[in-house]
Tab-separated table of C-alpha atoms in Angstrom:
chain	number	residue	atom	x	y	z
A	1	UNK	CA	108.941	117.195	103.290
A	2	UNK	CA	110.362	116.889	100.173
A	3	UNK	CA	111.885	113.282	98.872
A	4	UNK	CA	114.952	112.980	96.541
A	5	UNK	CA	116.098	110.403	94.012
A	6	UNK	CA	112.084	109.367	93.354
A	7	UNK	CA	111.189	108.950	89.541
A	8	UNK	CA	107.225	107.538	88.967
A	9	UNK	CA	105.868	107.007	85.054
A	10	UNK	CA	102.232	108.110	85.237
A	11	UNK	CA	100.489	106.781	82.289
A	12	UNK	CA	97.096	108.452	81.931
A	13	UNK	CA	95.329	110.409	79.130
A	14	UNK	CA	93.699	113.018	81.240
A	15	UNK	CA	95.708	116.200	80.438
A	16	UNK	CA	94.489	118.034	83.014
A	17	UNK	CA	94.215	115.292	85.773
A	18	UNK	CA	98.014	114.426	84.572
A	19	UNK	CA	99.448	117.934	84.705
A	20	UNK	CA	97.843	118.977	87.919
A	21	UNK	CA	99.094	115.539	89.566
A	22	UNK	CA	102.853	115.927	88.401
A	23	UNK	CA	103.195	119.327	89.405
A	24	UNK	CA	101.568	117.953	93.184
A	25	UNK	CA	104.616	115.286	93.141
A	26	UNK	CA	106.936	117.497	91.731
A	27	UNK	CA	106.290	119.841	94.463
A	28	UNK	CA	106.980	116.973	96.684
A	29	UNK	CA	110.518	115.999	95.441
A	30	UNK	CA	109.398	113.610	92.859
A	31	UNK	CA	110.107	113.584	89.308
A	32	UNK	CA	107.404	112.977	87.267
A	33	UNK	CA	107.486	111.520	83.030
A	34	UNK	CA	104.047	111.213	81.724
A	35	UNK	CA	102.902	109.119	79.044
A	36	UNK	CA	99.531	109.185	77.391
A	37	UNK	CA	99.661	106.684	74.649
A	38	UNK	CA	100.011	103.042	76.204
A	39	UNK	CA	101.468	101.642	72.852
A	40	UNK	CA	104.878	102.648	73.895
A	41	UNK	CA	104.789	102.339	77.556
A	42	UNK	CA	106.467	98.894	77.163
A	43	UNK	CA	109.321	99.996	75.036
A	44	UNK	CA	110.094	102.909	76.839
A	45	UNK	CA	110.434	100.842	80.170
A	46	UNK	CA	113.008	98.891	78.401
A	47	UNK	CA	115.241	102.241	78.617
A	48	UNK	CA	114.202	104.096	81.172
A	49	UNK	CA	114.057	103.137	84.559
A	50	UNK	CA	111.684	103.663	87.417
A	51	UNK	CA	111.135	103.408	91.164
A	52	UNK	CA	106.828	103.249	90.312
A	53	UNK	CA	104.159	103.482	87.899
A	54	UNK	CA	100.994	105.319	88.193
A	55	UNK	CA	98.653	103.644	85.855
A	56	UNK	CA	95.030	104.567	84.815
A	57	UNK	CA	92.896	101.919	83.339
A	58	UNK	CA	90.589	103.913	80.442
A	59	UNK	CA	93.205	104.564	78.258
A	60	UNK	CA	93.027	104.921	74.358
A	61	UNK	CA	94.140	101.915	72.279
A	62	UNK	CA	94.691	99.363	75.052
A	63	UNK	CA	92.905	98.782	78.303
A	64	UNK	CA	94.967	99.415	81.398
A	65	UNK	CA	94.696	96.007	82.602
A	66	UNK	CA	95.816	94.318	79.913
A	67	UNK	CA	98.964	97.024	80.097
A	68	UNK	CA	99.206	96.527	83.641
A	69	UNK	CA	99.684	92.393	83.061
A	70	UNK	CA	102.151	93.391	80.252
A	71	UNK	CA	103.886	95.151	82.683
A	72	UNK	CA	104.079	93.196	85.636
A	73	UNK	CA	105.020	90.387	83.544
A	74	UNK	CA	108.617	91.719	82.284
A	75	UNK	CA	109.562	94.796	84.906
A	76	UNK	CA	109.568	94.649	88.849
A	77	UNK	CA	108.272	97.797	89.125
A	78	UNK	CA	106.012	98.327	91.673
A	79	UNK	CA	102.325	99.560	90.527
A	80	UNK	CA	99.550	101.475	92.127
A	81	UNK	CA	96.507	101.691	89.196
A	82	UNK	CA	94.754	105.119	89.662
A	83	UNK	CA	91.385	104.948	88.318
A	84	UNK	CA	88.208	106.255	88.247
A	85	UNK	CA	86.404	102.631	87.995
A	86	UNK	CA	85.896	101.973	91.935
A	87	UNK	CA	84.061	98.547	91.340
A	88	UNK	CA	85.616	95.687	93.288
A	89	UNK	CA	85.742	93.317	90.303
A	90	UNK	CA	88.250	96.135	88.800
A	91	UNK	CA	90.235	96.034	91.998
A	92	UNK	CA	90.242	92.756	91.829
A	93	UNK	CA	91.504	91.932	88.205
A	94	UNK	CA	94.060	94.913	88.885
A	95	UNK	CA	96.094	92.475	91.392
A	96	UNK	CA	95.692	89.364	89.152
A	97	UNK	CA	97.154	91.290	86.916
A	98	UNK	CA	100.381	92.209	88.749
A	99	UNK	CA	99.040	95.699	90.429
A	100	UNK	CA	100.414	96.518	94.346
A	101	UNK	CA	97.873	99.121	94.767
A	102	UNK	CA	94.593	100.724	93.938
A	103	UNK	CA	93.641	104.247	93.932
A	104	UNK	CA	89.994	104.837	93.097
A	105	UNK	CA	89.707	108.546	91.344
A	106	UNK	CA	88.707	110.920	92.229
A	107	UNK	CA	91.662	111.131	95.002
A	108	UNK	CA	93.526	113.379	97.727
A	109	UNK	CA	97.070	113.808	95.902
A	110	UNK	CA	98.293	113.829	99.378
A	111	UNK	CA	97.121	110.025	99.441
A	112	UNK	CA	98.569	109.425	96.290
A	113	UNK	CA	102.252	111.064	97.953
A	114	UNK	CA	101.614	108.790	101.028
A	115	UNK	CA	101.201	105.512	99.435
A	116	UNK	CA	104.374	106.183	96.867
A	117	UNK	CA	106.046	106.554	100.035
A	118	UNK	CA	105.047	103.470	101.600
A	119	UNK	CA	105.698	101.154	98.691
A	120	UNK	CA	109.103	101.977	98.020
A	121	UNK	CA	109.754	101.730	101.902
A	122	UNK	CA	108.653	98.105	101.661
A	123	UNK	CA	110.242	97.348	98.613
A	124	UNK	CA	113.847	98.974	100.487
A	125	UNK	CA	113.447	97.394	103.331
A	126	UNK	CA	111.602	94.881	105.646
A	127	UNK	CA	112.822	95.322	109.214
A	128	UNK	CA	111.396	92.452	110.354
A	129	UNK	CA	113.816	89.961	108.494
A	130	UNK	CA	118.057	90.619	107.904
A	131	UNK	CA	119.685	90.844	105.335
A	132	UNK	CA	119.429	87.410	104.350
A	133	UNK	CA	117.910	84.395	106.391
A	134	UNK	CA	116.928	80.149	105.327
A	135	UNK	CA	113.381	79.358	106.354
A	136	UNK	CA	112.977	75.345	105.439
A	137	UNK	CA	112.477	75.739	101.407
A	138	UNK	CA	112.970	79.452	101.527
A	139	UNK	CA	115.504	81.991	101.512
A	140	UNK	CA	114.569	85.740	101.606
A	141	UNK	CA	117.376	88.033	100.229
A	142	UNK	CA	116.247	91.123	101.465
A	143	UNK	CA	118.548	93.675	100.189
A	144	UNK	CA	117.475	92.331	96.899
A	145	UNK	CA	113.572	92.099	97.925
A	146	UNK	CA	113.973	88.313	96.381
A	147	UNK	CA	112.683	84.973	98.081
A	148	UNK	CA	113.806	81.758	96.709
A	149	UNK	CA	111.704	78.740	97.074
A	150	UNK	CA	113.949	75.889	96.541
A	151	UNK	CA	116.828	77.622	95.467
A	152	UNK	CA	115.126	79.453	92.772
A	153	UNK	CA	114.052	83.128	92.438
A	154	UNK	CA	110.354	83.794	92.798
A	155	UNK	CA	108.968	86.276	90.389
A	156	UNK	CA	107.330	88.239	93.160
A	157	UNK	CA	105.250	91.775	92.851
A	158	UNK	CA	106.012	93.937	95.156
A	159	UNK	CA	102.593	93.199	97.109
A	160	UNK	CA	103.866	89.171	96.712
A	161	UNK	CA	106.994	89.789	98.467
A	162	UNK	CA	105.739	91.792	101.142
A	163	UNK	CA	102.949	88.760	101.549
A	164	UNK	CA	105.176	86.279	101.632
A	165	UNK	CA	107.626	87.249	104.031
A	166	UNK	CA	105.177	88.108	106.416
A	167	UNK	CA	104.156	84.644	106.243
A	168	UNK	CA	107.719	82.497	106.047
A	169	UNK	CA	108.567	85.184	109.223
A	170	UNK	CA	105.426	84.362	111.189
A	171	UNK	CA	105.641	81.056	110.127
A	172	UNK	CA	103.300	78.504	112.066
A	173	UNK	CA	100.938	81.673	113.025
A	174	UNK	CA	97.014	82.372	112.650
A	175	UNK	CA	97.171	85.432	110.606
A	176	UNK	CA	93.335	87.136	110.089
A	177	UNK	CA	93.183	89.594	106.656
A	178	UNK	CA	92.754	92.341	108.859
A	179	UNK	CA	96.256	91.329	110.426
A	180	UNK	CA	97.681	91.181	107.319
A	181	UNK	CA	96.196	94.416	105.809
A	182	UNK	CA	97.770	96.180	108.842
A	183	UNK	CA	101.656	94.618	108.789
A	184	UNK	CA	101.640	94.471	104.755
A	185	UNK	CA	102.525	98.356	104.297
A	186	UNK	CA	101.222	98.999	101.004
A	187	UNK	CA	98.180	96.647	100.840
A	188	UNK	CA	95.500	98.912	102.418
A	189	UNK	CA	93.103	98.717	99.644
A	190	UNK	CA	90.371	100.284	101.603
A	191	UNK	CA	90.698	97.940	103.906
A	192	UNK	CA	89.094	95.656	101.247
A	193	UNK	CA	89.793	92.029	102.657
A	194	UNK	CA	89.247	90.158	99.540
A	195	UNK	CA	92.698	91.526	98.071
A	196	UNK	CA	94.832	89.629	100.254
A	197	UNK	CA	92.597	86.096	99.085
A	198	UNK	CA	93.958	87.147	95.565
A	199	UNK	CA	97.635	87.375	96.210
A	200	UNK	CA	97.388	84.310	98.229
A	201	UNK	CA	95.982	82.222	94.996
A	202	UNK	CA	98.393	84.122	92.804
A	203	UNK	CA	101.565	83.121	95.686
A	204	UNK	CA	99.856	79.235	95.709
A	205	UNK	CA	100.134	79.490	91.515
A	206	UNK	CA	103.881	80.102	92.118
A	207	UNK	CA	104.855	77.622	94.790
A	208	UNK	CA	102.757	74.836	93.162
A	209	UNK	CA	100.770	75.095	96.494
A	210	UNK	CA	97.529	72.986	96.222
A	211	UNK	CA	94.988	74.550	98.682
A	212	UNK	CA	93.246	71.542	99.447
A	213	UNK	CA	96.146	69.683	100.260
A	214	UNK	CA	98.526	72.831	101.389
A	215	UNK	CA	102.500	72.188	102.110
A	216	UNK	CA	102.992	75.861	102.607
A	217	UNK	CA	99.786	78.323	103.210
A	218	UNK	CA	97.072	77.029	105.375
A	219	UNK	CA	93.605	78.473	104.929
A	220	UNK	CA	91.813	79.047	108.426
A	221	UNK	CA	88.047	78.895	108.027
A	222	UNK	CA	86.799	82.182	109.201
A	223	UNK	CA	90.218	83.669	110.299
A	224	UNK	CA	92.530	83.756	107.547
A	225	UNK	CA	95.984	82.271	107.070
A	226	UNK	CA	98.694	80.145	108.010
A	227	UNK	CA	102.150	79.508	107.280
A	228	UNK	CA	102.964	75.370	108.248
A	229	UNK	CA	105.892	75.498	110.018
């Protein structure tokens, strides 16, 4: 079924890969600019907008991951890397660096539609939460997709957000990885586990949340984790 009002940048250098991809999307009601020099991906973001970025990691000039941090670091947009190195260290560094999702090459474009899909669904809406609700330190805007610890806006990926909202809403709950993986749409990285330890450090980073000494996110030896209500 074909989706309207969808614009994705797909940086990549593969001509071939990159044509044959757009015209997949494009066929599926989603307009496609593709950019094969990484140089200029940043200004170009600063006048174009986008609802997602495909991003390959062997690019010329600049590695993708040091793009993809560039990236994450001044836009909201969400990410899904597309790349042919599969190692788990590379999946890995991809969500320090800002990434929502991973998409080891070579891959069904149908996956690739599927996933789009899913992240912007998150990122529109979270029917688990209203509009806007007050959770102790925390107030989740979500017709905005912002949280506010303290009165002041998190800078969130889209894979943050989604995190973190599942925990302030099941607040006081044992959540496993495998739970998480399951109600996080978007996060399915394979069902590889050690992504959601990664976002949890990066959401600990932003709240000031010591792990040893947690006010917020609980670690649960063997299980996973834990909102303190």
């Amino acid at each position: 079924m074909a989706q309207e009002n969808i614009t994705v940048l797909m940086v990549e250098d593969d001509e071939i890969l990159a044509e044959l991809t757009s015209d997949y999307l494009i066929n599926c009601g989603i307009k496609v600019n593709i950019i094969s020099d990484p140089t200029i991906v940043i200004e170009h973001l600063k006048n174009n907008n986008y609802d997602l970025i495909i991003l390959d990691l062997t690019l010329p000039k600049m590695d993708g991951l040091f793009l993809c941090e560039k990236i994450s670091a001044s836009f909201d947009t969400p990410i899904i890397i597309s790349s042919a190195r599969d190692e788990i260290s590379d999946k890995v560094l991809g969500l320090e660096k800002g990434a929502d999702d991973y998409l080891p090459k070579p891959y069904d474009p149908r996956e690739l539609v599927a996933r789009i899909h899913a992240m912007l669904r998150r990122k529109k809406t979270n029917p688990q939460l209203s509009k806007e609700e007050l959770f102790g330190d925390f107030k989740i805007d979500t017709s905005k997709m912002i949280i506010y610890h303290k009165d002041n806006a998190l800078d969130l990926t889209v894979a943050e957000y989604g995190l973190l909202a599942l925990f302030i809403n099941q607040r006081g709950i044992v959540l496993s990885r495998g739970t998480i993986l399951d109600a996080v749409e978007g996060l399915n990285w394979e069902s590889d586990e050690r992504s959601i330890d990664v976002i949890v450090s990066r959401l600990r980073a932003k709240l000031l949340d010591n792990p040893r000494t947690p006010t917020y996110i609980e670690s649960i030896r063997g299980i996973g984790y834990r909102m303190k209500s």
